[in-house]
Coordinates of C-alpha atoms and ligand atoms in Angstrom, one line a residue:
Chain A
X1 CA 57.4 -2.2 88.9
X2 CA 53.8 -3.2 90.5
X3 CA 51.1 -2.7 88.5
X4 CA 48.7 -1.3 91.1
X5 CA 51.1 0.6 93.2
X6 CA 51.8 2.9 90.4
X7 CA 49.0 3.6 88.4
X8 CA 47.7 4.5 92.6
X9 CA 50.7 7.0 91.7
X10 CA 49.8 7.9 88.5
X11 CA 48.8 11.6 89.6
X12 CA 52.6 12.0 91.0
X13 CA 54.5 10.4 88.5
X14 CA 52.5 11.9 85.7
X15 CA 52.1 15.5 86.8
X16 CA 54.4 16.2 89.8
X17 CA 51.1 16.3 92.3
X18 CA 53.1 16.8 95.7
X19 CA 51.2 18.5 98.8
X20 CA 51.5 21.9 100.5
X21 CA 51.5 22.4 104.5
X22 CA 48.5 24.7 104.9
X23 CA 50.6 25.6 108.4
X24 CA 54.0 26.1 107.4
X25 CA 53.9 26.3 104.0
X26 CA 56.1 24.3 103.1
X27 CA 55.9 21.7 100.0
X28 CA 56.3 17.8 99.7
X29 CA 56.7 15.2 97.2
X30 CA 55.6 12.7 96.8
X31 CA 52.3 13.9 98.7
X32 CA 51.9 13.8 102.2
X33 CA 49.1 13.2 104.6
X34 CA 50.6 15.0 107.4
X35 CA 53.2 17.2 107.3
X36 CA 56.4 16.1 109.4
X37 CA 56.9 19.8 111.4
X38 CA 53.9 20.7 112.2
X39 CA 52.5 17.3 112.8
X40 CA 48.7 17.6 114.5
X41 CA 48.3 21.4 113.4
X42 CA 48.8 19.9 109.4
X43 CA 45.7 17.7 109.6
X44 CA 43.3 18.5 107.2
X45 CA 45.7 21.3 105.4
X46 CA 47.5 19.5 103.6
X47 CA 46.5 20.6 99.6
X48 CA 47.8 18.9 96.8
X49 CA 49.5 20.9 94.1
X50 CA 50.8 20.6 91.0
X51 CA 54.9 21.1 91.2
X52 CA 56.6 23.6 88.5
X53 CA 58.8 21.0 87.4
X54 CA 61.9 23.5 87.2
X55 CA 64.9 23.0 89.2
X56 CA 68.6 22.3 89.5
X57 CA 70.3 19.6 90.3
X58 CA 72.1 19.5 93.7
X59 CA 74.3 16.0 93.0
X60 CA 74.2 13.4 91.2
X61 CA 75.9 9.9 90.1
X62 CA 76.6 8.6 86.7
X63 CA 75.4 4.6 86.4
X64 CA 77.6 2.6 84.3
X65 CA 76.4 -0.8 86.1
X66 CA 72.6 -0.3 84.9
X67 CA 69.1 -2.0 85.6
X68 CA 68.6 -3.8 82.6
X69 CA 65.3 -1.6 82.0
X70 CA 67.9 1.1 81.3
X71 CA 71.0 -0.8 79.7
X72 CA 70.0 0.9 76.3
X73 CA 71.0 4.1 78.2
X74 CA 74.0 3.4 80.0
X75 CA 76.3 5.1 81.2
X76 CA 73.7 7.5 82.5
X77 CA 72.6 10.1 85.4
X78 CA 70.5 9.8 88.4
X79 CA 70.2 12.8 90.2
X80 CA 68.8 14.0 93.6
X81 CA 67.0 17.6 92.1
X82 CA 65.7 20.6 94.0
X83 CA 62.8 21.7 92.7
X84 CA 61.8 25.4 92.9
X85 CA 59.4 24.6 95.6
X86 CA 61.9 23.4 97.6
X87 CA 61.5 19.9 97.5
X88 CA 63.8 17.6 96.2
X89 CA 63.5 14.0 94.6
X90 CA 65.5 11.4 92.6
X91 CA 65.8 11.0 88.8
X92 CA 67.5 10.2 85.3
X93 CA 68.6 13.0 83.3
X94 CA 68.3 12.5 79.8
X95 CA 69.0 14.2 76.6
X96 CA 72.3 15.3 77.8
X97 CA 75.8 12.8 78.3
X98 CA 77.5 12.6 81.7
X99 CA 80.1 15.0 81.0
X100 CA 77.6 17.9 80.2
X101 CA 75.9 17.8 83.3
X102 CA 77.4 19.9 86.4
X103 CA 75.8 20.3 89.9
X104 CA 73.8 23.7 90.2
X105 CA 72.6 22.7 86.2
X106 CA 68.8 23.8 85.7
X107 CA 66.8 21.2 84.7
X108 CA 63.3 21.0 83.9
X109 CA 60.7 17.9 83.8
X110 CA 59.9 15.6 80.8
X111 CA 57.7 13.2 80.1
X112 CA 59.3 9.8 79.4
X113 CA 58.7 6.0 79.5
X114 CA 60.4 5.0 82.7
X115 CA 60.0 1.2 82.0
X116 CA 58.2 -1.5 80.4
X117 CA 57.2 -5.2 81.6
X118 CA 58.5 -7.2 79.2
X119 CA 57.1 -7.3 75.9
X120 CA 53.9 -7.8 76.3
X121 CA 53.0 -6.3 79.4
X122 CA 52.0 -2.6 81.0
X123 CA 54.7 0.3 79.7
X124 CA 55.2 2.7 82.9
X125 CA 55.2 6.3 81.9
X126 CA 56.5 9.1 83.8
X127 CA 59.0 12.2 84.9
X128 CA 62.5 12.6 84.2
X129 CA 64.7 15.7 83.7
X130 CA 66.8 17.2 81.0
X131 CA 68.7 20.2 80.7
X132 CA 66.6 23.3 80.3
Chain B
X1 CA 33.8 27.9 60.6
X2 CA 33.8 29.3 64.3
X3 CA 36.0 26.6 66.0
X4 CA 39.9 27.3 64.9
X5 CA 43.0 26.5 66.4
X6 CA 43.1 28.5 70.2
X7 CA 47.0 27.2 70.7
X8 CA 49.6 24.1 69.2
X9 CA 52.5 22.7 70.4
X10 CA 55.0 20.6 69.5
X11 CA 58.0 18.1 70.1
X12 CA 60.9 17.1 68.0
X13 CA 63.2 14.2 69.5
X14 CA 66.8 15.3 70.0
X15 CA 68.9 12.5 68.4
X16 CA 69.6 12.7 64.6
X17 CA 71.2 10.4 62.4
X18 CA 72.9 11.1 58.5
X19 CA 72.2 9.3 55.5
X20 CA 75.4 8.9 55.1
X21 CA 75.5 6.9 58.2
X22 CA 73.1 5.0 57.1
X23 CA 74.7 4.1 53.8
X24 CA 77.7 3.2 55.2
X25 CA 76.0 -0.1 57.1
X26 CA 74.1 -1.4 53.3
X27 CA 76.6 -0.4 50.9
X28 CA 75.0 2.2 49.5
X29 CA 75.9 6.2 48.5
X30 CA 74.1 7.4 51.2
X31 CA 75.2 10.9 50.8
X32 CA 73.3 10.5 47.3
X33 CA 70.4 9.1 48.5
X34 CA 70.0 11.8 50.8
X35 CA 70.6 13.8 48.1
X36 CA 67.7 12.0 45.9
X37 CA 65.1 12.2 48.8
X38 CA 65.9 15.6 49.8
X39 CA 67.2 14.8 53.2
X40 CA 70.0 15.7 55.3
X41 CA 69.3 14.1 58.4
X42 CA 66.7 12.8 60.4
X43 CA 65.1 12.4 64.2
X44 CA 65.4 9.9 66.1
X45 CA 63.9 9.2 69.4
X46 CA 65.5 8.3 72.6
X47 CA 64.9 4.6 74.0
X48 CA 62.7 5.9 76.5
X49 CA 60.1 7.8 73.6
X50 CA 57.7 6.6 72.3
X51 CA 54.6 8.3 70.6
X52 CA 52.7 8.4 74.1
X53 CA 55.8 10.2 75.0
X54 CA 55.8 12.8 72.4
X55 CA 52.3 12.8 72.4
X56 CA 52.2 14.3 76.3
X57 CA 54.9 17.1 75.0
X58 CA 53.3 18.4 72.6
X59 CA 49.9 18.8 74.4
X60 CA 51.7 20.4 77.1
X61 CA 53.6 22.8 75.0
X62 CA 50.0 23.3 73.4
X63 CA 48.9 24.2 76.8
X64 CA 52.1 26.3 78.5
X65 CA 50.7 28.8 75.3
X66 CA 46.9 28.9 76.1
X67 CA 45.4 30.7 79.6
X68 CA 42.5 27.4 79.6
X69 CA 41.6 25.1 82.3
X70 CA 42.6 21.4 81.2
X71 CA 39.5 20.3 82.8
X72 CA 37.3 22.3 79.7
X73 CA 39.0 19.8 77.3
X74 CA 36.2 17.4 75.8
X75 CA 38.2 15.4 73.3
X76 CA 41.7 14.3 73.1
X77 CA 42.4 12.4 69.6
X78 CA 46.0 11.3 68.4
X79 CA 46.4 9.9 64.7
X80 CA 49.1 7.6 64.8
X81 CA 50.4 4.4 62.6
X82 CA 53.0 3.7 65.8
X83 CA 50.9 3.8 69.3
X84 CA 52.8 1.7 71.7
X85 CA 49.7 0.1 72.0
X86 CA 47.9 -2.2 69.9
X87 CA 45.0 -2.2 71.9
X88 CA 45.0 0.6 74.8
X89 CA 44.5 4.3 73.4
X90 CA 47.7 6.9 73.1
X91 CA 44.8 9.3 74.2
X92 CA 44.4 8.2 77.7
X93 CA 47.9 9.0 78.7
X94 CA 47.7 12.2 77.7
X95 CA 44.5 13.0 78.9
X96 CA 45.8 11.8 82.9
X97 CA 49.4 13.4 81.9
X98 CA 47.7 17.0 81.1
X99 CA 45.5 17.0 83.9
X100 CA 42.2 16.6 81.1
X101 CA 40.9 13.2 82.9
X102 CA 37.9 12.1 83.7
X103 CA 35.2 13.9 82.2
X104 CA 36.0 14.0 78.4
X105 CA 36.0 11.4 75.3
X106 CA 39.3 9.9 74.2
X107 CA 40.4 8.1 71.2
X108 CA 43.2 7.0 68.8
X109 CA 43.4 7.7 65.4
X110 CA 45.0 5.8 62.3
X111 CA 44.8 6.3 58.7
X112 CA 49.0 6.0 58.2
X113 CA 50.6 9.5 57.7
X114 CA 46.9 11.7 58.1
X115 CA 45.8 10.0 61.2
X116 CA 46.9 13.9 62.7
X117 CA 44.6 15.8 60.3
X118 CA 42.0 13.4 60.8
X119 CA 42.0 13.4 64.8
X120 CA 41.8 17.2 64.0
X121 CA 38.5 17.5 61.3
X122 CA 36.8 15.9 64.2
X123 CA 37.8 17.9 67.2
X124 CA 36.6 20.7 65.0
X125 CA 33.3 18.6 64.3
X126 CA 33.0 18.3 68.3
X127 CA 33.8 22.1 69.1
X128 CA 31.7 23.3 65.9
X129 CA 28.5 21.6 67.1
X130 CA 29.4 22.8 70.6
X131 CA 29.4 19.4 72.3
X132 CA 32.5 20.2 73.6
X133 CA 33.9 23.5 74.2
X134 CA 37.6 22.9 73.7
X135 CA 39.3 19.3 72.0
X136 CA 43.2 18.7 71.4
X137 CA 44.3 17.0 68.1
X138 CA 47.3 15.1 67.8
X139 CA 49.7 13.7 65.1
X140 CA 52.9 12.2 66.3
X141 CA 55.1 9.0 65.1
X142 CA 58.2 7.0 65.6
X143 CA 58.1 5.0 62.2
X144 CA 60.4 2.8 61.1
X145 CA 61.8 1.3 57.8
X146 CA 63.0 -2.3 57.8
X147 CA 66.6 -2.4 58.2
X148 CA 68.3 -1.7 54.7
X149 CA 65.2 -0.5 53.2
X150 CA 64.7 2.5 51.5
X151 CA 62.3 4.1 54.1
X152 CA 65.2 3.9 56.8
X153 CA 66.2 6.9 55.3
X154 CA 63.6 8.9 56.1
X155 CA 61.1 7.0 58.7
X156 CA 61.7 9.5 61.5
X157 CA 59.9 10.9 64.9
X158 CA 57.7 14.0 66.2
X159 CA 54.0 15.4 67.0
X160 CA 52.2 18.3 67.0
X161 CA 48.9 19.1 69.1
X162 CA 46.4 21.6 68.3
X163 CA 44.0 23.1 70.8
X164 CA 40.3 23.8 69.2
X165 CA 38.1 26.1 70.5
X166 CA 35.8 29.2 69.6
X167 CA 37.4 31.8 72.3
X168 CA 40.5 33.4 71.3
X169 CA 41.1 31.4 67.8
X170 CA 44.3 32.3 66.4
X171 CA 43.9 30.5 63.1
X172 CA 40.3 30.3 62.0
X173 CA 39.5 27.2 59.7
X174 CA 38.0 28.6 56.6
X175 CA 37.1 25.0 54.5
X176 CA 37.7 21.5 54.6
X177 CA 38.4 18.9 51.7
X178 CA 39.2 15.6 52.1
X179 CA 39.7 12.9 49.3
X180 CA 39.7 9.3 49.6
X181 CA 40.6 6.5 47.4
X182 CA 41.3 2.5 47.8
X183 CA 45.1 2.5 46.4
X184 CA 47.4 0.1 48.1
X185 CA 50.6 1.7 47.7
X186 CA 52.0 1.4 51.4
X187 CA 50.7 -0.7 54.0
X188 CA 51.6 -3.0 57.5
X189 CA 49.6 -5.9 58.3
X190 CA 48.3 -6.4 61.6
X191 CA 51.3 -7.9 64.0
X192 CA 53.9 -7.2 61.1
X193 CA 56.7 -4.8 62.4
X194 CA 57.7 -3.3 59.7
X195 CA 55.7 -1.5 56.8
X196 CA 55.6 -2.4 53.1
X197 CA 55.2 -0.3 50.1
X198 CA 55.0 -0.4 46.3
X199 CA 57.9 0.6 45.6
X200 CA 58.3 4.1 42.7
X201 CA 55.2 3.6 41.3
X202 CA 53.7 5.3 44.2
X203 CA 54.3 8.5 43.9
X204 CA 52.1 9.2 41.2
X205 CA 48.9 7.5 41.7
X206 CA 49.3 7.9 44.8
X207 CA 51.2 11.1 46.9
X208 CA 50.5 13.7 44.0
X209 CA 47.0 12.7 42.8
X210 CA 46.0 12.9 46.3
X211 CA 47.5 15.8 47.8
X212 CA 47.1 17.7 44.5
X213 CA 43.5 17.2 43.9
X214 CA 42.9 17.8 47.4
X215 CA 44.3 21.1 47.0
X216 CA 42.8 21.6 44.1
X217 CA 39.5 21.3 45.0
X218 CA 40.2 23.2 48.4
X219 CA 41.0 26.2 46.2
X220 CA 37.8 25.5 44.0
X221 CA 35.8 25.3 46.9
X222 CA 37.2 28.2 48.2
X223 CA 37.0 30.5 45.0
X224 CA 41.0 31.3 45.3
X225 CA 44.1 30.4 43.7
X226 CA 47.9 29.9 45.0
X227 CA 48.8 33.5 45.2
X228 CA 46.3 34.0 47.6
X229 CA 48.3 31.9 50.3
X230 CA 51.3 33.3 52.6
X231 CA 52.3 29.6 53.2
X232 CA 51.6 25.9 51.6
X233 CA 52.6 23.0 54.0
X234 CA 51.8 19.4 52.3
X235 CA 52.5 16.1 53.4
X236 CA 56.6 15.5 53.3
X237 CA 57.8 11.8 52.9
X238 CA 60.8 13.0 52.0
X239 CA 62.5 16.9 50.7
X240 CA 61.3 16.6 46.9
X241 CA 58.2 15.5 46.7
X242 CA 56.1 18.4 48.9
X243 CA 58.5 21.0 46.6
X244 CA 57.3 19.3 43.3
X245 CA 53.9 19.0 44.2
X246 CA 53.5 22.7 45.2
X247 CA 55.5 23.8 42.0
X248 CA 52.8 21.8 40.0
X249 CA 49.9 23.4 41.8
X250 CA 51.7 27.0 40.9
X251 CA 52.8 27.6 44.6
X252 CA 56.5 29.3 45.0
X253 CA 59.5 28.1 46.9
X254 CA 58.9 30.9 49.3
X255 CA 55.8 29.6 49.7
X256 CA 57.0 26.2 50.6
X257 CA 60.0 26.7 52.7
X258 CA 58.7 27.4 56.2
X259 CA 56.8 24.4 56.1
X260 CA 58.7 22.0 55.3
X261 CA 60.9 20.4 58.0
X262 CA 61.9 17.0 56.2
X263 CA 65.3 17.7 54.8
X264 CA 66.3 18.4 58.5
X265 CA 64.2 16.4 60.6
X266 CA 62.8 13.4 58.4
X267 CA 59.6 12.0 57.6
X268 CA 57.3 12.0 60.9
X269 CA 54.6 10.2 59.2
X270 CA 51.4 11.5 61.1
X271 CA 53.4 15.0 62.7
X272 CA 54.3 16.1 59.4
X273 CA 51.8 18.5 58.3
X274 CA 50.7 19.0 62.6
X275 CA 54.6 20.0 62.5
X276 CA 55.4 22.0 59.7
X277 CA 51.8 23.7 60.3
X278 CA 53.1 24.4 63.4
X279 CA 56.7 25.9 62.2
X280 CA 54.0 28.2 59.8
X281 CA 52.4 29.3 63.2
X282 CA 55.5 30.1 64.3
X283 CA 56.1 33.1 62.4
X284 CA 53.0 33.8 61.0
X285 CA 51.2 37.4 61.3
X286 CA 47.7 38.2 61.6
X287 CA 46.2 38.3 57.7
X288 CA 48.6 35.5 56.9
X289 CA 46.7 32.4 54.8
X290 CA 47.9 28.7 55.0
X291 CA 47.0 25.8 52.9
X292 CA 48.0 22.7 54.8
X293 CA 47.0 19.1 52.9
X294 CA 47.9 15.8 54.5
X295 CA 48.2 12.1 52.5
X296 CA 47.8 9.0 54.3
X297 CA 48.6 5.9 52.7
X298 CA 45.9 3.5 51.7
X299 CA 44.9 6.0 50.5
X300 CA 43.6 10.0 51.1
X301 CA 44.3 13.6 51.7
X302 CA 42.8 16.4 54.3
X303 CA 42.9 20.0 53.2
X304 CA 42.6 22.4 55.7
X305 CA 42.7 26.7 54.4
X306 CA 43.5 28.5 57.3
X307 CA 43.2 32.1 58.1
X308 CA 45.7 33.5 61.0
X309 CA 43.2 36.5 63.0
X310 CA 44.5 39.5 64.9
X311 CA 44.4 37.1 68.0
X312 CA 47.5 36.0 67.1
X313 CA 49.0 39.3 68.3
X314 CA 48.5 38.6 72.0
X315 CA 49.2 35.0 71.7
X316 CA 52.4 33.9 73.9
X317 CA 54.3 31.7 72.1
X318 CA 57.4 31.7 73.4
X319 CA 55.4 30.1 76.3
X320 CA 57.0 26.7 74.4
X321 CA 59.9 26.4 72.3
X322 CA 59.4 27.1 68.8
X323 CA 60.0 24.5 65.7
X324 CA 63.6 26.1 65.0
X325 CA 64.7 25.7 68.2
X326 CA 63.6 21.9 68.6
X327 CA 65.4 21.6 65.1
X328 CA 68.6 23.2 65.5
X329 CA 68.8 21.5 68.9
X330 CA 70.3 18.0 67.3
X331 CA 72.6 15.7 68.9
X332 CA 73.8 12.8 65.9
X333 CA 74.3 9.6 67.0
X334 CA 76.0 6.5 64.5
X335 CA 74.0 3.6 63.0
X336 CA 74.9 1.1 65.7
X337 CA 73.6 3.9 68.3
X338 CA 70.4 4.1 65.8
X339 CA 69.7 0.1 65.6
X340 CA 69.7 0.4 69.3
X341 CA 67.6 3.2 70.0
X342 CA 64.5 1.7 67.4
X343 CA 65.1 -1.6 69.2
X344 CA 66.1 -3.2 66.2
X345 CA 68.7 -5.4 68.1
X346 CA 67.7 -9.3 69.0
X347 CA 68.3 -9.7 72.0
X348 CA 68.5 -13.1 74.7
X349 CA 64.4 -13.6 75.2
X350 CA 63.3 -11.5 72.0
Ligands
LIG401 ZN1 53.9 22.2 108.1

């Protein structure tokens, strides 16, 4: 993970700070500076807010061939999750095994360490999901 | 006292593990040791917590229960012995991760198992003297025990938070006591991974003199005596000695028994009193009095005499999950499962 990049992306990865279409109304994450419908008429409306952090998951994959930043957690889930808001985005789910987890399942966010550089360097903190 | 405790939250890893387990590996009875420390299992955190982690959830459970802007926090203070960090504050995570950042002071706390109670004597300090106008206190630890030693029977992991303020003040602080002392009975030298500890002699010099004179003179100070409390919570290395102590200081079992959350969960070091405080909180009715004393190793005891106040009435909290419900919600996991988790493997580049 680059150091820069993500602590620019702190905000997100932290706190779920996506952006709203003052136009539409629709929501985005990560956040947006224009908003893909409504194109021109977005500029300037585009708010950030703060996602719920509640949704379900609408598929997902178990990983039995990991990254070795997640070896210790193998076999595991990654799962593409709708959030309330509508907006979806990808992530591990933890606290529960492979079999327990269905599609449709409600899941809500937790904070977690989503890796580490080495021992020595910068640990990288952030979002994942677990049953709710 | 104006500034109490506005709201608290907490967080409770999922994974446990059985002394028995644990015996098993060193060739040891480890249903009786269990037996002897009082223990039945303990928490264990996932590979991805870590007292940052647990830190984050418990300040945002804190906050799901209170109707405050995160941007009125002044102070965010978390007593650990285990921040991921040597150098780099547990603090400044959460602050960013609860939305508290930029305009407020952060800092870490350490004085081993009361670095919680101290973060919170001086959040009240800073919302007492109004220089802030609400501060969160943490206590939270992943400890650990060296392999095969006696601690890795109860070394466990969990936090608390407690939001101070002087608006809406569910549990007023009536007096504080600490006591401090230079006794070496448990320490970890800088860069060491493991903790070491003086073995039985301890207790005495040590866990009781502290915590009981503590509450001693709390009760002194205060003009009161046992039965005047609805709930005692003291420090809880293990199941026996917060029970003894109490019994000594001429508390009841009933007394005791909400409180304390070792047999199931372990010791969590700096979130034991924050937690079983928090289980107290949990049921608690207005009226209700709590006496909650800490120890730290090294050594010293905080004594906190709390009043819960009719606020507590239209406070939400089943805005976060409650202590029983973190505890009953246990997954066990074997040693070899356990070694992994705490890292305690040597791996290729270690
Ligand atoms: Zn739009």
């Amino acid at each position: 993970m680059n150091m820069p990049r993500f602590w620019r992306e702190i905000q997100g990865r932290y706190n779920l700070i996506g952006s709203r279409c003052g136009n539409c109304g629709d929501y985005f994450f990560p956040k947006r500076d224009i908003c893909p419908k409504c194109h021109r008429k977005s500029i300037g409306k585009m708010d950030a807010v703060k996602l719920g952090g509640s949704g379900k998951i609408v598929s997902y994959t178990v990983v039995h061939d990991a990254h070795p930043e997640y070896s210790d957690m193998k076999p595991y889930v990654m799962a593409i999750i709708e959030l309330d808001e509508g907006v979806r985005l990808t992530s591990q789910i933890v606290d529960c095994s492979p079999e327990e987890v269905r599609t449709g399942m409600r899941v809500r966010a937790t904070f977690r360490k989503l890796a580490e550089d080495g021992k020595e360097g910068v640990i990288f903190y952030g979002y994942k999901f677990r049953p709710e | 006292m104006r500034a109490g405790i506005v709201s608290y939250g907490a967080y409770i890893p999922r994974y446990r593990i059985k002394p028995e387990e644990i015996g098993k590996v060193w060739g040891e009875d480890g249903v009786a040791r269990g037996k002897g420390l009082g223990i039945i299992s303990k928490s264990v955190p996932s590979p991805d917590e870590d007292v940052i982690t647990i830190a984050v959830e418990a300040a945002r459970n804190a906050l799901k229960r209170a109707d405050i802007d995160p941007q009125d926090i002044g102070a965010i203070y978390s007593g650990s012995e285990s921040h991921p960090y040597a150098v780099k504050p547990t603090s400044t995570v959460v602050a960013e991760a609860i939305m508290a950042a930029p305009d407020l002071t952060a800092a870490d706390y350490e004085f081993a198992c009361k670095a919680g109670t101290a973060a919170l004597q001086n959040v009240l300090g800073l919302v007492e003297s109004d220089m802030i106008k609400y501060g969160i206190a943490i206590g939270a630890d992943t400890s650990q025990g060296a392999p095969g030693d006696p601690l890795e029977y109860s070394a466990s992991a969990g936090g608390a938070a407690f939001l101070v303020g002087k608006e809406k003040v569910i549990a007023r602080i009536n007096g504080i006591y600490s006591y401090t002392t230079d006794t070496p009975d448990f320490w970890r030298r800088e860069g060491q991974p493991y903790p070491s500890h003086g073995g039985r002699f301890t207790g005495e010099p040590a866990y009781f003199r502290h915590v009981m004179t503590a509450a001693r003179k709390m009760m002194e100070k205060m003009g009161v005596g046992p039965e005047d409390y609805t709930h005692v919570v003291l420090h809880q290395p293990n199941g026996k000695f917060p029970r003894r102590a109490a019994k000594k200081l001429g508390f009841t079992d009933e007394q005791v028994e909400t409180g304390l959350l070792t047999p199931r969960i372990g010791n969590t070091y700096s979130g034991a009193v924050p937690l079983g405080l928090s289980a107290v909180l949990d049921i608690s009715k207005p009226g209700d009095r709590i006496l909650a004393v800490s120890f730290g190793s090294g050594a010293g005891s905080d004594a906190f005499d709390i009043a819960v106040t009719d606020e507590m009435e239209n406070f939400n909290r089943n805005a976060a999950p409650l202590i029983s419900e973190m505890v009953e919600n246990e997954v066990f996991i074997d040693y070899a499962t356990y070694v992994k988790y705490r890292g305690k493997i040597r791996r290729k580049g270690d």
